[in-house]
Each structure stands twice: as structure tokens, then as C-alpha cells.
GROMACS .gro file of C-alpha atoms in nm:
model
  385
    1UNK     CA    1   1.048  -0.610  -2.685
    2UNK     CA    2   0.835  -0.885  -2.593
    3UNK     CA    3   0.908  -1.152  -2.330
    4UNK     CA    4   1.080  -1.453  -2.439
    5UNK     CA    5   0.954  -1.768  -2.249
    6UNK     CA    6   0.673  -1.624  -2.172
    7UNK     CA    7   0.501  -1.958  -2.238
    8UNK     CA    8   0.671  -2.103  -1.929
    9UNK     CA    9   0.556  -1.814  -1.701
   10UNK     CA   10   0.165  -1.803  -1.535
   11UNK     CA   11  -0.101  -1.561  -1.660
   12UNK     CA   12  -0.064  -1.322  -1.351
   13UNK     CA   13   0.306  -1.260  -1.396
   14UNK     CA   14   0.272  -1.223  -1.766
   15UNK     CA   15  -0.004  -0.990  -1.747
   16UNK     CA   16   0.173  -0.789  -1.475
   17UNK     CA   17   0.477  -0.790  -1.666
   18UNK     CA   18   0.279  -0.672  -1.998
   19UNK     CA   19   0.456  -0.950  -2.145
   20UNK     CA   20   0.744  -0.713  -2.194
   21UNK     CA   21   1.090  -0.737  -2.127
   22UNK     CA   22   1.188  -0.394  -2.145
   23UNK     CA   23   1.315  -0.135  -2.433
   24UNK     CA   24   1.625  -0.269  -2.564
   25UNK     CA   25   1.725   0.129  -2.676
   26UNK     CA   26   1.626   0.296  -2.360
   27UNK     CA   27   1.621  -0.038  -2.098
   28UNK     CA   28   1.262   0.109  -1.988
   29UNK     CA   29   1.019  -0.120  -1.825
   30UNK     CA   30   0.744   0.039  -2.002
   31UNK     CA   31   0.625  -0.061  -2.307
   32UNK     CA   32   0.695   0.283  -2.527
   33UNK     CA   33   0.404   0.425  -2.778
   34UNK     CA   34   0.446   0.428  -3.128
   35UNK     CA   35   0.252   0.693  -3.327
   36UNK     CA   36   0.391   0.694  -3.646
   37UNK     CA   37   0.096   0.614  -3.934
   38UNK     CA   38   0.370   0.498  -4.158
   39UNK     CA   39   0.718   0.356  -4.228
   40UNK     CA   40   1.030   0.380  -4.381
   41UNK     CA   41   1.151   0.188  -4.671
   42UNK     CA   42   1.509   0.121  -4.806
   43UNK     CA   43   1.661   0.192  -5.138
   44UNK     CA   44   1.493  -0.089  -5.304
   45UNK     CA   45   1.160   0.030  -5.160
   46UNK     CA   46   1.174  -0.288  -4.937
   47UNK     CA   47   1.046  -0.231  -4.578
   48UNK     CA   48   1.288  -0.133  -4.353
   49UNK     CA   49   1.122  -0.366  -4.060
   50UNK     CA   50   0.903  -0.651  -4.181
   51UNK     CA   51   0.563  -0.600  -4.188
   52UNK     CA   52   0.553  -0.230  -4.103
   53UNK     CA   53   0.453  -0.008  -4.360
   54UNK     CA   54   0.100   0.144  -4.276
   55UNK     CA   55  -0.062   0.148  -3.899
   56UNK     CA   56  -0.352   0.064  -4.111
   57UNK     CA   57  -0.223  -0.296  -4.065
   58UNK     CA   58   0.007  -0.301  -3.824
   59UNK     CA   59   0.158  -0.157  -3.573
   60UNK     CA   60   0.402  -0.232  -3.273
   61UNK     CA   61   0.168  -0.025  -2.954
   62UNK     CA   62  -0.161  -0.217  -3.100
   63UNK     CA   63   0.055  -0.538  -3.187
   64UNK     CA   64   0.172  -0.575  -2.820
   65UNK     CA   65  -0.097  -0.536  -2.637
   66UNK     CA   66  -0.290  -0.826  -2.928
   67UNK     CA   67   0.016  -1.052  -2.831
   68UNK     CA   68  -0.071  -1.039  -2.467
   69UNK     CA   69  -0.435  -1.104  -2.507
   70UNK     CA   70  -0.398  -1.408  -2.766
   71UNK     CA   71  -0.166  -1.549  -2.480
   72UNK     CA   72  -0.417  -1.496  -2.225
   73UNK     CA   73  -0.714  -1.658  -2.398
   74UNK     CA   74  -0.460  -1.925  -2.571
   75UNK     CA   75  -0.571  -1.833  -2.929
   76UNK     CA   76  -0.362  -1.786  -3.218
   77UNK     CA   77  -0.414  -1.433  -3.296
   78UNK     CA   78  -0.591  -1.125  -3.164
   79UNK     CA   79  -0.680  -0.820  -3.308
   80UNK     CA   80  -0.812  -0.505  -3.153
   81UNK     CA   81  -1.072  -0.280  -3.299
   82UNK     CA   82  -1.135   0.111  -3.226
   83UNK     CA   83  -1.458  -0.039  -3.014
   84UNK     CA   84  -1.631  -0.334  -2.904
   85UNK     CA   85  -1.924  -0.313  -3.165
   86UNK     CA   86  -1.656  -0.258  -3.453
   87UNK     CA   87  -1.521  -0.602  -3.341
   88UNK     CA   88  -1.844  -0.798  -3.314
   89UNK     CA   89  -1.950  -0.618  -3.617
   90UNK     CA   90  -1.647  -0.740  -3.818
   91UNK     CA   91  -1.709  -1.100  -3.768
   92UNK     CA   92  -2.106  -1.091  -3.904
   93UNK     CA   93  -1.949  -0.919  -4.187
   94UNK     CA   94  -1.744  -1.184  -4.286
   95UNK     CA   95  -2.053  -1.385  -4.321
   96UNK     CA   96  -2.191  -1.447  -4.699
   97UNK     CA   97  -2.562  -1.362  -4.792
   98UNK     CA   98  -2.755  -1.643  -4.683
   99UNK     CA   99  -2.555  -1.794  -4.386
  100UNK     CA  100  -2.760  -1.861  -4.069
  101UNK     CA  101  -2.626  -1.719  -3.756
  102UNK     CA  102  -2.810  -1.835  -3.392
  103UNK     CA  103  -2.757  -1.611  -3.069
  104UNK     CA  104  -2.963  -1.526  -2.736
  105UNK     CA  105  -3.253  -1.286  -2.705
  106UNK     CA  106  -3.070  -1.152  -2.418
  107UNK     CA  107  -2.727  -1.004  -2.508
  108UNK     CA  108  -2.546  -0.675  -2.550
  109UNK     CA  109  -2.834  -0.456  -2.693
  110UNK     CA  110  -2.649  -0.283  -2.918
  111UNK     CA  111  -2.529  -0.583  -3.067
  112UNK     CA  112  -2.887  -0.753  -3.115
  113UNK     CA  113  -3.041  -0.423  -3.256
  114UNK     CA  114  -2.725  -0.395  -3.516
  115UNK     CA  115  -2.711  -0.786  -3.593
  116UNK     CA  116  -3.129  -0.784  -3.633
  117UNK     CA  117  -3.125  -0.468  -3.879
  118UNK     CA  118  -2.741  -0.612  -4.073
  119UNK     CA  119  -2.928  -0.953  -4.144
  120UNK     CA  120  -3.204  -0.774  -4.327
  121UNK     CA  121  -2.954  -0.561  -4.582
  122UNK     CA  122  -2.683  -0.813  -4.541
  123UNK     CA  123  -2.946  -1.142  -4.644
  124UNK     CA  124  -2.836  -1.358  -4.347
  125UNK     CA  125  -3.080  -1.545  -4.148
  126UNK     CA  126  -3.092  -1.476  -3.801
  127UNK     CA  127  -3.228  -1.679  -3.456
  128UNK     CA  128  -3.260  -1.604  -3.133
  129UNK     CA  129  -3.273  -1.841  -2.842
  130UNK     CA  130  -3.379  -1.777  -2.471
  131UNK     CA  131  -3.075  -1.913  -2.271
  132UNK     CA  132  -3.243  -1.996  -1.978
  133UNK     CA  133  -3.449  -2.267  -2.168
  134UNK     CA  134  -3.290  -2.613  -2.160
  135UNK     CA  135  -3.261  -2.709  -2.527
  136UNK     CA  136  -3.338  -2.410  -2.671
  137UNK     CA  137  -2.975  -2.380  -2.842
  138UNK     CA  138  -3.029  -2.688  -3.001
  139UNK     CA  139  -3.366  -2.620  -3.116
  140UNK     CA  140  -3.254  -2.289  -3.302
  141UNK     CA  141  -2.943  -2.499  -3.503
  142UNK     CA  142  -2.996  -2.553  -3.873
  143UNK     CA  143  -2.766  -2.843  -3.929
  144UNK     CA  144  -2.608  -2.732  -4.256
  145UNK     CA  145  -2.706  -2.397  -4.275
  146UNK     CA  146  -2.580  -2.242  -3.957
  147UNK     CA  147  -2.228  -2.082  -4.039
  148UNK     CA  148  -2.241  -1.917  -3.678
  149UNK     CA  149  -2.312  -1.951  -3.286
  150UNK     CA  150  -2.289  -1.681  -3.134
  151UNK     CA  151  -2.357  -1.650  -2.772
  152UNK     CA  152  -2.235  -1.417  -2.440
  153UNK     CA  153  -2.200  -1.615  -2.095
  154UNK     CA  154  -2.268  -1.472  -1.859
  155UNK     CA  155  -2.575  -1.287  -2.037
  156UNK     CA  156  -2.577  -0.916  -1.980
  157UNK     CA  157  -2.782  -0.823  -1.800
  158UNK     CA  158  -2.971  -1.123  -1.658
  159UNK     CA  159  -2.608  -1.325  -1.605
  160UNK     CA  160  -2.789  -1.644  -1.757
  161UNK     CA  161  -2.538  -1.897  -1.797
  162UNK     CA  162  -2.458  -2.082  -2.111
  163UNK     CA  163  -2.209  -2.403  -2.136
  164UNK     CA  164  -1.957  -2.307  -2.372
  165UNK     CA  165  -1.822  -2.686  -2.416
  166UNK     CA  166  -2.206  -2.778  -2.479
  167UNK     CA  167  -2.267  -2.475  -2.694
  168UNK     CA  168  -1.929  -2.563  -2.918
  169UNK     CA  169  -2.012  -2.923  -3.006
  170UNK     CA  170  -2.391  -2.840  -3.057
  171UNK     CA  171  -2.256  -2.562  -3.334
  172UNK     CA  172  -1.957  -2.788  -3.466
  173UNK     CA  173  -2.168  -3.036  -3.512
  174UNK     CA  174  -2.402  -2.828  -3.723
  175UNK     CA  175  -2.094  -2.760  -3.909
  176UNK     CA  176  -2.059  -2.430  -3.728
  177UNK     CA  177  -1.840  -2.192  -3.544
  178UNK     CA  178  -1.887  -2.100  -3.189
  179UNK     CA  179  -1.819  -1.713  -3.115
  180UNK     CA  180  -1.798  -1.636  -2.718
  181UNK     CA  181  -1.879  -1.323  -2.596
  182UNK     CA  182  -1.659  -1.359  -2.259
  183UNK     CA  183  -1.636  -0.955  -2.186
  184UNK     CA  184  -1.767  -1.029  -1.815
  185UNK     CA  185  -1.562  -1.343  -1.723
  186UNK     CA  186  -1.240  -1.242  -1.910
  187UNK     CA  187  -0.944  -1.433  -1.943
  188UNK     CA  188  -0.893  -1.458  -1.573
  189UNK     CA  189  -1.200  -1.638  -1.487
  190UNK     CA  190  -1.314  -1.839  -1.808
  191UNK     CA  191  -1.100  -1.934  -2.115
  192UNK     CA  192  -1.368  -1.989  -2.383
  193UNK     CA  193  -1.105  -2.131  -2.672
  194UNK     CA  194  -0.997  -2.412  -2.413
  195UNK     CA  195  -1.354  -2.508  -2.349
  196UNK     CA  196  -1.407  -2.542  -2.775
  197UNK     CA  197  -1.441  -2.158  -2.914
  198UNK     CA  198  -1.352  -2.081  -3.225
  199UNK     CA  199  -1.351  -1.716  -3.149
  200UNK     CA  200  -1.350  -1.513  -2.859
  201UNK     CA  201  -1.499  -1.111  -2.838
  202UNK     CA  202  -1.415  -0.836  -2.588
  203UNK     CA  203  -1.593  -0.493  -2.558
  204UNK     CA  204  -1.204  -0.390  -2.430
  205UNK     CA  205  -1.373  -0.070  -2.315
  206UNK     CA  206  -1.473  -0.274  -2.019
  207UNK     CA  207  -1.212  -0.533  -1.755
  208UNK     CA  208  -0.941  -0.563  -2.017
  209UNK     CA  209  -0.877  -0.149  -1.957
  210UNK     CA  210  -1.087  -0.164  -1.664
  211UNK     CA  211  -1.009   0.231  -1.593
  212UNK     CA  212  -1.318   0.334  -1.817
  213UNK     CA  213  -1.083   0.592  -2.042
  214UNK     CA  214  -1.065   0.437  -2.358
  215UNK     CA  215  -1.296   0.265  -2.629
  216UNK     CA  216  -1.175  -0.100  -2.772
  217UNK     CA  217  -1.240  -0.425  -2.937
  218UNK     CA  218  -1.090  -0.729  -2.950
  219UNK     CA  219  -1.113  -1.066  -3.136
  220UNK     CA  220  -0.914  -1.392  -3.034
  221UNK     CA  221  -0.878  -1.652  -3.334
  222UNK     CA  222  -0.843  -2.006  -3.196
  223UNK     CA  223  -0.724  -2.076  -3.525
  224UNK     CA  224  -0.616  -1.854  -3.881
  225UNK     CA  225  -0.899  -2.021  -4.085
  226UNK     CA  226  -1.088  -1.862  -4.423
  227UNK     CA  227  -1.290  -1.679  -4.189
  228UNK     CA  228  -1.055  -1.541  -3.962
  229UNK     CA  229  -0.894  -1.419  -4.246
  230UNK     CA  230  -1.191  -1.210  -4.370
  231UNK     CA  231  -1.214  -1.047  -4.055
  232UNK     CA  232  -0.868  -0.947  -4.047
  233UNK     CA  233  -0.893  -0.795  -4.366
  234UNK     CA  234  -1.216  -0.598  -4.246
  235UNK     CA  235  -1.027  -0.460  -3.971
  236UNK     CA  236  -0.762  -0.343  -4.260
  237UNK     CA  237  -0.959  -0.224  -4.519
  238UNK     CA  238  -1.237  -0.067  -4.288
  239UNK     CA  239  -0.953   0.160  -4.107
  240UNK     CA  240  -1.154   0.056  -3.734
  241UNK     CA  241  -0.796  -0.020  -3.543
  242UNK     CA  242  -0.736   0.138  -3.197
  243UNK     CA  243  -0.529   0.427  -3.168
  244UNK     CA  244  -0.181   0.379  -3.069
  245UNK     CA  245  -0.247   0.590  -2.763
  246UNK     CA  246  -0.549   0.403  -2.679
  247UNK     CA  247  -0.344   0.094  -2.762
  248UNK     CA  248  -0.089   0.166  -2.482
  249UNK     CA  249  -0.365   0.268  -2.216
  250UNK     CA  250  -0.514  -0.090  -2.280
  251UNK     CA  251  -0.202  -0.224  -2.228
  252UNK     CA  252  -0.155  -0.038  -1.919
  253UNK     CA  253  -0.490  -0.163  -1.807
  254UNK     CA  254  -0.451  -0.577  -1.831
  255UNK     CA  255  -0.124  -0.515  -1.643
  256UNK     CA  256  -0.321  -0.541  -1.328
  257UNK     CA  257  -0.606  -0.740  -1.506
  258UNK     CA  258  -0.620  -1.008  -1.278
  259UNK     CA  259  -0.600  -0.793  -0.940
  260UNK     CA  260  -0.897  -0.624  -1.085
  261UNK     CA  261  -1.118  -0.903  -1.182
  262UNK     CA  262  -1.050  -1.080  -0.863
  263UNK     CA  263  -1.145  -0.781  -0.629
  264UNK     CA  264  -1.481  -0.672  -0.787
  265UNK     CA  265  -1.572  -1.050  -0.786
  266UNK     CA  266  -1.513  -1.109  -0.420
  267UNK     CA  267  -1.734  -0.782  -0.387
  268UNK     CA  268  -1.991  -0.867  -0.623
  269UNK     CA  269  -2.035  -1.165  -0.445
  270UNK     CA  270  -2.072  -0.971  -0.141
  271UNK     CA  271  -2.302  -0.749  -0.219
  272UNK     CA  272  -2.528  -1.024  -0.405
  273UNK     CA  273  -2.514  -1.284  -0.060
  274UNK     CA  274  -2.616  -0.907   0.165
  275UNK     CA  275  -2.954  -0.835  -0.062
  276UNK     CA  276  -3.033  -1.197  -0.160
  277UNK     CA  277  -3.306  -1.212   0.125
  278UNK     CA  278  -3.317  -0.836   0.145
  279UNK     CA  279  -3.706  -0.748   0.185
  280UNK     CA  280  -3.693  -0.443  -0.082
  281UNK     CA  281  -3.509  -0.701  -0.307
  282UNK     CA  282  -3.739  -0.926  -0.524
  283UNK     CA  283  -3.454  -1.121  -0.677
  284UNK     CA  284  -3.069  -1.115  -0.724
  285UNK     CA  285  -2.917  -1.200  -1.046
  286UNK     CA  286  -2.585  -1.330  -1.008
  287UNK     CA  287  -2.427  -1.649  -1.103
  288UNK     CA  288  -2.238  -1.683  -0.756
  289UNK     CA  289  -2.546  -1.766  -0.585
  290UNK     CA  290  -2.638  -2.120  -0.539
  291UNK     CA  291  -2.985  -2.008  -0.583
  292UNK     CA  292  -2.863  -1.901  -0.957
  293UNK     CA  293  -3.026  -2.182  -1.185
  294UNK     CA  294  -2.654  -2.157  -1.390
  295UNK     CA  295  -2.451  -2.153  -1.096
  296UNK     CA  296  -2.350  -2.521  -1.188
  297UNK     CA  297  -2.266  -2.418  -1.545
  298UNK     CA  298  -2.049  -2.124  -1.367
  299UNK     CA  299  -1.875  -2.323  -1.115
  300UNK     CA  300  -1.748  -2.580  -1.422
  301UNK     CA  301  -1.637  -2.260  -1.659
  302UNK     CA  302  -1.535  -1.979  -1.453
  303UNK     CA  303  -1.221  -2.038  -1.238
  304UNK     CA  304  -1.164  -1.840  -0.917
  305UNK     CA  305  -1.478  -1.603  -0.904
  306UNK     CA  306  -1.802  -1.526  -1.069
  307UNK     CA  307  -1.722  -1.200  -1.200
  308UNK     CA  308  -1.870  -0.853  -1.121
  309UNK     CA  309  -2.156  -0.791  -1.220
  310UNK     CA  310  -2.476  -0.844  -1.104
  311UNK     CA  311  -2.837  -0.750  -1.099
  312UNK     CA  312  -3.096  -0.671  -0.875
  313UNK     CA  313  -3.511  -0.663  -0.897
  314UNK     CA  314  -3.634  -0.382  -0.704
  315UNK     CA  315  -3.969  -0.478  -0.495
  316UNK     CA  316  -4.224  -0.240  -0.642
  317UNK     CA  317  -4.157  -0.248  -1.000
  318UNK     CA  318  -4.008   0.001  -1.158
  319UNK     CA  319  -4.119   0.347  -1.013
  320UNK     CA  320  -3.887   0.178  -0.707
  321UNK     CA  321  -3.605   0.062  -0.929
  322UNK     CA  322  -3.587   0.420  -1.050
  323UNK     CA  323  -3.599   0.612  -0.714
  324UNK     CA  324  -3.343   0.293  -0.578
  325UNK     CA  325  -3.087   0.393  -0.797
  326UNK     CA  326  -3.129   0.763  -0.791
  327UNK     CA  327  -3.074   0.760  -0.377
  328UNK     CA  328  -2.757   0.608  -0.429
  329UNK     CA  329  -2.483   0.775  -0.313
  330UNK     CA  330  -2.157   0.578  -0.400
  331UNK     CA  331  -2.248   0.405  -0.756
  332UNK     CA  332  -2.215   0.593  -1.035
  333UNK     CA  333  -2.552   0.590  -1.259
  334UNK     CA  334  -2.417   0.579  -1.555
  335UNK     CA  335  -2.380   0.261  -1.873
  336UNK     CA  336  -2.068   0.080  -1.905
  337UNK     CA  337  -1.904  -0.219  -1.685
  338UNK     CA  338  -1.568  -0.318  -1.566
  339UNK     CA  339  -1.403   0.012  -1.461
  340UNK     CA  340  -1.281   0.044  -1.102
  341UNK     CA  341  -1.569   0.238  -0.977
  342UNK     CA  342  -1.900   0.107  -0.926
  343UNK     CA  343  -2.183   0.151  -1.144
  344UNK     CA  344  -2.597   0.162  -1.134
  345UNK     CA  345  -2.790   0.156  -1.435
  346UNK     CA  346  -3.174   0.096  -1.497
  347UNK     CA  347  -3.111  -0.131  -1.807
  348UNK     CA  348  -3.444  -0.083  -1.949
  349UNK     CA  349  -3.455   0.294  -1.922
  350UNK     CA  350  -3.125   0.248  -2.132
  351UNK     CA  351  -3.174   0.010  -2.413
  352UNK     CA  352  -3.510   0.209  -2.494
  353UNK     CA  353  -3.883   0.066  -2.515
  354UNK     CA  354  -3.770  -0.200  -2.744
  355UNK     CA  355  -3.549  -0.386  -2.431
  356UNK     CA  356  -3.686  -0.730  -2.321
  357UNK     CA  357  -3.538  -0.635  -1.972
  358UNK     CA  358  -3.756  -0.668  -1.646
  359UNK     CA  359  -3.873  -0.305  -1.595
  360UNK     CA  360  -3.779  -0.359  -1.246
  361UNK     CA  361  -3.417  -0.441  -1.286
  362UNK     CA  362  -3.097  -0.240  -1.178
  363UNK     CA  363  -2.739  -0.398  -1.321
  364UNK     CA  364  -2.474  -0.310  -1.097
  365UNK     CA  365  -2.120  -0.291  -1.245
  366UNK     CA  366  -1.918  -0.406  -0.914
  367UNK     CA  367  -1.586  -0.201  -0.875
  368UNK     CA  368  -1.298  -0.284  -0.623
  369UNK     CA  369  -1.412  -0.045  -0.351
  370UNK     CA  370  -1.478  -0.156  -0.004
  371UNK     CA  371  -1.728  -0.415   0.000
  372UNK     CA  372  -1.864  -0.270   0.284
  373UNK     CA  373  -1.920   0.084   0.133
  374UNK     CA  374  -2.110  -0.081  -0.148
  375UNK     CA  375  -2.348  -0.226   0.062
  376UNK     CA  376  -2.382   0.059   0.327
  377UNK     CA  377  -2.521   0.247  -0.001
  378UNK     CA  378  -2.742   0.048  -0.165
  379UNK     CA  379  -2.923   0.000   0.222
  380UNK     CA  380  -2.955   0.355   0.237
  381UNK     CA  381  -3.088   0.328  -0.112
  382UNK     CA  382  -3.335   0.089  -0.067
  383UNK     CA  383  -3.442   0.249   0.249
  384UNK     CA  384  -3.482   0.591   0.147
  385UNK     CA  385  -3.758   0.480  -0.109
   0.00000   0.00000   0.00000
């Protein structure tokens, strides 16, 4: 059942709530799973609840936890996918042959390797910009012929910043639609739609479950235009929904969403200001440093923290990065973000000899342990090489 006026409540008790107000059969305060693939009709073969009669298209453990979300972001509809790259996927798709789609060199990989081999069999024309040039948005528009900005802010896994109210009137006025990646901000520190997206993506895998036990998607429509409406009906007709099961687990997760996102920011931040001048520590990447050329852009977009994740360049290149991350102790070297353990990853090791990523770099995936535990192992790390 969900929560009536929940438009007068804030985001944290929302989230914490689920947006629920508790099963009207039982009275339980936990939102109950629903696992049936199909429904009952009456005697006149009409649907015995509205708009239930295949879990194809709908169904009430996947519907909640989209209600939540499109509150959170302020959009009028989400829709989750069985995985992130099912949901990014699913908006290219509803592209036509020909359209012209712009988005960063530096991104999710899998996304960029997908997107670059879909516009060759799918005839769309595809640019990439460097976000950390001034302009270079701008330069990559085709006024007219770009259906599509796509962008991710901050950029995994350099956390370049890119000004989403800057980036949506440089695509509308192209005659465009702006698509924000926002997996590492979330809802809790930037709200892409109120800043001019037209869509909003989530690998849900990562903060929205933050417990790193399922794999989701989800999509957040500012609006239910022509194109949102092909995407929909790719989600439908290409099967790729969550499970219900899967479905209730992210549920479970955003309930303490914000707790979450607010902890491993306050750490990431501590562990970026410790190793900013560390002398085995080239650079830090992280857009909570005033040294960070986008921390301006990130102090105007991202309310209450700079998220959690963050990147280091190991002194020594990368015969160091890769004996740095294999002394560590505490972080878990392994890919994936936003869980509530911490994790070490040499990004160029994982995206393959193909990655654009400094050979040097480690991304850190900040969890909500003791600050001071994170640090204590990434010094013994760097001083064990």
C-alpha cells in the first residue's frame, strides 16, 4: 500500500519509510513480495485488478520500489531493468537509424564499448567529447541532428565533472534530450531532472541497493514523451524487468539510501584530504577537493557531499598501482561501487587494453567503515611497496 501524502513528507523519511504505509491484509510494515508471473481475470475475461495481467508489464514488488525512485528524482515515471546496461541499452534503442547521439570518452566502459559497436549495426552516429575540455560539449552538438546527450557526472573513473543545467540547454537547444547518468551522486546528493534532464539512469546494482546482492536498472522519465514510450515498450517486449525478489531487495536497499550515501561521502572525503599530499600519491581524483578543477561544478549540483568514490594515481606507474592495491588489507579488489564495503580496483587492468584510463590509477569504491580503518590500510599499502 503506498503512502498517501507522501508528497508533503522529505526524501529521508520517505525513503526510510519505503514509501509504504503498511499491508492493509496483514498490517505489516514491510512491503510483501509478489511472485506471481500472471493474473486472474473475471468472468468476462476483464482483469481482476487493473493493469495486472502479465509481470511482463507490471507488477506490484517492481512497481513499488519504481514509485519510490520517480519520487526521489521528481520524474514522472521509473522503470527498473534486470541490470544497469539493459537500462542504458533500452534508451539507444529507442533511437531511429540515423539519429546522432554525443557522450564522454570517459564513462562506464561497458556502456561506451556497447554504444560504439550498437551505432555501427544500429546506423546511428556517435561522438565523444573529453569532459574536462571547456567547450568540448558544445563542439560535438549537431544542431538538428543530435536526438541525444548523453553524459555521466561525476565521470567514472576520473570523477570529471559535467554541469548538468549547462549540458541540458546546450542539448535542448540542439533540439535534443539530455540523459544523466547520476549512479554516483544519486538522488540524495544531485537531482539531475530539477537541474533540466530529460532522463535519468541508475546501474541499481550500485547505492540504490547499496548491499552488492542484486543486479538492476533503472530509468526516470521527466516526462511520458514519444520516446519514453519506446523505451517502456522495450522493457515489455524485451522481457529485461527485475525479478520480483530482486525487486524487494532493492527496495530494502534505498530504505536506508540516504544513511548510506552520506557515510561513504564523509569517508571518501576523508580518505581523499589524508593522501592528497601523500608522497606515494601522484594525484587524487575526487570532486571534494578544492584542488578538483570541477569542484565548483560539484559544489552547485551535488547537495550535502561529494559522493564516494574516488581515485588515486599511484607514484611509479603502474607496476606500483598493482602491488598498492594487492597489499591492501581492508578493500576488497574486486569491480563494482556503492556497496557497504570498500572496494580497490586497477581500472585499466579491468576494462582491458582498449581503456583510455591512466595505467597508474586505482578507483576506490568508499564504503561506510571507519574512516580511520580505510586510511590505516591504504598507508600500509602504500608503504609496503
Amino acid at each position: 500500500m503506498i503512502m498517501k501524502d507522501s508528497d508533503e513528507l522529505s526524501p529521508e523519511t520517505l525513503t526510510a519509510h519505503g514509501a509504504y504505509a503498511g499491508d492493509a491484509a496483514t498490517g505489516g510494515v514491510v512491503p510483501p513480495i509478489q511472485p506471481s508471473s500472471t493474473f486472474s481475470r473475471d468472468e468476462n475475461y476483464n482483469l481482476t485488478v487493473e493493469n495486472h495481467g502479465y509481470a511482463r508489464d507490471k507488477n506490484p514488488t517492481f512497481g513499488h520500489a519504481e514509485s519510490l525512485l520517480a519520487k526521489l528524482e521528481g520524474g514522472a515515471e521509473a522503470i527498473t531493468f534486470s541490470s544497469g546496461m539493459a537500462a542504458a541499452v533500452a534508451v539507444f534503442q529507442a533511437l531511429k537509424p540515423g539519429d546522432h547521439v554525443v557522450a564522454p570518452k570517459v564513462m562506464y566502459w561497458g556502456l561506451r564499448h556497447w554504444l560504439l559497436e550498437f551505432s555501427e549495426t544500429w546506423g546511428i552516429d556517435v561522438d565523444l567529447f573529453d569532459a574536462s575540455e571547456d567547450g568540448a560539449l558544445q563542439a560535438a552538438i549537431r544542431p538538428g541532428r543530435t536526438r541525444l546527450v548523453w553524459i555521466e557526472t561525476p565521470c567514472n573513473p576520473t570523477w570529471d565533472l559535467i554541469d548538468i543545467a549547462e549540458a541540458a540547454n546546450i542539448a535542448h537547444e540542439a533540439g535534443a534530450l539530455l540523459a544523466v547518468d547520476s549512479t554516483v551522486a544519486t538522488p540524495v546528493l544531485t537531482r539531475p531532472i530539477a537541474l533540466g534532464a530529460d532522463i535519468v539512469f541508475h546501474s541499481a546494482t550500485k547505492y540504490l541497493n547499496g548491499h552488492s546482492d542484486i543486479v538492476a536498472g533503472a530509468l526516470v522519465g521527466a516526462r511520458q514523451d514519444d520516446l519514453w514510450a519506446r523505451i517502456r515498450k522495450n522493457r515489455e517486449h524485451g522481457g529485461a524487468i527485475l525479478g520480483t525478489f530482486e525487486s524487494w531487495l532493492l527496495l530494502r536497499g534505498m530504505r536506508t539510501l540516504f544513511l548510506r550515501v552520506r557515510q561513504a561521502s564523509d569517508n571518501a572525503l576523508a580518505v581523499a584530504r589524508h593522501f592528497d599530499t601523500h608522497p606515494k600519491v601522484a594525484r587524487v581524483l575526487y570532486p571534494g577537493l578544492q584542488s578538483h578543477p570541477g569542484h565548483e561544478i560539484a559544489r552547485r549540483q551535488m547537495n550535502g557531499g561529494f559522493g564516494g568514490m574516488l581515485s588515486m594515481q599511484i607514484d611509479g606507474g603502474e607496476s606500483k598501482a598493482l602491488q598498492a592495491a594487492g597489499n591492501c588489507r581492508l578493500f576488497v579488489r574486486a569491480t563494482s561501487l556503492g556497496g557497504v564495503e570498500s572496494l580497490i580496483e586497477h581500472r585499466a587492468t579491468s576494462e582491458g587494453p582498449t581503456s583510455p584510463i591512466p595505467r597508474d590509477l586505482l578507483r576506490l569504491s568508499v564504503g561506510i567503515e571507519k574512516p580511520e580503518d580505510l586510511i590505516a590500510d591504504i598507508d600500509q599499502a602504500l608503504a609496503a611497496i
